[in-house]
mmCIF file of C-alpha atoms in Angstrom:
data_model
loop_
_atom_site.group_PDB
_atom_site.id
_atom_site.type_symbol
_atom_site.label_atom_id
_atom_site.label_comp_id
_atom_site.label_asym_id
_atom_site.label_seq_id
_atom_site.Cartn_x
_atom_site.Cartn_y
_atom_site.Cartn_z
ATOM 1 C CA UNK X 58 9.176 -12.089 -53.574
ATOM 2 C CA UNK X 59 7.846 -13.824 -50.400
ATOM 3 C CA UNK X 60 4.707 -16.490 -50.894
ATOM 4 C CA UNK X 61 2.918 -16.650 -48.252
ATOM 5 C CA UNK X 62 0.428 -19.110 -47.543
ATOM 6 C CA UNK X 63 -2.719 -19.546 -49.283
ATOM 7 C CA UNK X 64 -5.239 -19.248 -45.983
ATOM 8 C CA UNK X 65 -3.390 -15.954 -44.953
ATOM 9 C CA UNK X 66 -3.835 -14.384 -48.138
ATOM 10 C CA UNK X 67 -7.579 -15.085 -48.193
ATOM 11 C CA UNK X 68 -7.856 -14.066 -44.586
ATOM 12 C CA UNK X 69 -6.018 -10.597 -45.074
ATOM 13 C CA UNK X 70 -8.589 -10.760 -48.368
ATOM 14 C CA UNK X 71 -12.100 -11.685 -46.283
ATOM 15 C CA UNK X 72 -10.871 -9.135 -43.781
ATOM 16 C CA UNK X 73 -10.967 -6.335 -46.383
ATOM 17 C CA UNK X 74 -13.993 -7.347 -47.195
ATOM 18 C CA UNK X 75 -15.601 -7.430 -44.515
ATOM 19 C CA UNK X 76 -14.097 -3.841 -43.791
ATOM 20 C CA UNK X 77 -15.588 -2.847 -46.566
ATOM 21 C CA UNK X 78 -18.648 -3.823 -46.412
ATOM 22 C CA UNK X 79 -18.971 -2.408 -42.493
ATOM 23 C CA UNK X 80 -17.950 0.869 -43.584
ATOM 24 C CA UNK X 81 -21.179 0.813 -46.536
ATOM 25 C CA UNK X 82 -23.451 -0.456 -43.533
ATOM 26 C CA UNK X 83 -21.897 2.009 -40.574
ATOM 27 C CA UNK X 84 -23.854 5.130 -42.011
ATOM 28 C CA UNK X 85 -27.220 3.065 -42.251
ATOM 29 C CA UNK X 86 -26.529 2.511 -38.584
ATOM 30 C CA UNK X 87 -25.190 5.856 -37.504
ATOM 31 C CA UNK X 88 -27.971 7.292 -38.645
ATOM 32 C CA UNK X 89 -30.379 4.749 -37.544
ATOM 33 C CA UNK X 90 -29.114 5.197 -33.819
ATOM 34 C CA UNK X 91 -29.314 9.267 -34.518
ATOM 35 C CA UNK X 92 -32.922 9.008 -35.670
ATOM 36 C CA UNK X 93 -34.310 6.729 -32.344
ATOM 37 C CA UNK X 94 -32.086 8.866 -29.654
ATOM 38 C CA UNK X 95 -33.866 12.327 -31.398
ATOM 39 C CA UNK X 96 -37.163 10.799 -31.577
ATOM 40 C CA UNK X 97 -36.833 9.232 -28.153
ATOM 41 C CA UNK X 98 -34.992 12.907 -26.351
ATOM 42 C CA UNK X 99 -37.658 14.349 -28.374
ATOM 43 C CA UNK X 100 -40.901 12.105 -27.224
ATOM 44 C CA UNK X 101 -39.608 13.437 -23.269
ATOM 45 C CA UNK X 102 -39.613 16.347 -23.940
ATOM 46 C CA UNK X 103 -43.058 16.498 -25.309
ATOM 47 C CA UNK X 104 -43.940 14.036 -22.660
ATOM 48 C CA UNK X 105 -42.192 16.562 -20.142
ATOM 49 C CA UNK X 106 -44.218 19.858 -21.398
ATOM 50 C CA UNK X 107 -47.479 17.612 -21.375
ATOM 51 C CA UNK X 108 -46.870 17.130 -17.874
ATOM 52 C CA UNK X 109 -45.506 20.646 -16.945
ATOM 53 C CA UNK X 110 -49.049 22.050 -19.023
ATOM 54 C CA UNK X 111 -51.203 19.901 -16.889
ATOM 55 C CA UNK X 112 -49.769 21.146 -13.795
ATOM 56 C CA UNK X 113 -50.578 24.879 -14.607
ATOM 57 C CA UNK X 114 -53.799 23.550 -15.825
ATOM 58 C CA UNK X 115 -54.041 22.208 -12.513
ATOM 59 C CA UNK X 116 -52.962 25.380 -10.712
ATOM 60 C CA UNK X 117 -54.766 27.663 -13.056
ATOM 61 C CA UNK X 118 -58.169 25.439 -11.254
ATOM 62 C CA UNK X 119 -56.847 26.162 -7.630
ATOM 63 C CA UNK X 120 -55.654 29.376 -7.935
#
């Protein structure tokens, strides 16, 4: 059997890890980026129909 060095082992070790413990955080993210983007797509569109309901309340006057 081969020995390898002692600071290889503990970096093949700390890169686990670290793998590890991205892939427990990368759903909290995931969905943390999903949440914003909806609420943000859906704050324009609300902020888009606003606007498209004032003009007609604006046209409704001048008509």
């Amino acid at each position: 059997m081969a020995s390898f060095p002692q600071y290889m082992i503990d970096s093949v070790v700390s890169c686990q890890k670290f793998r590890m413990e991205f892939f427990l955080v990368a759903p909290e993210l995931l969905l943390f980026f999903l949440i914003s983007w909806t609420d943000m797509y859906f704050a324009t569109i609300r902020a888009a129909l606003r606007r498209f309901a004032a003009a007609e309340e604006i046209v409704a006057v001048f008509a």
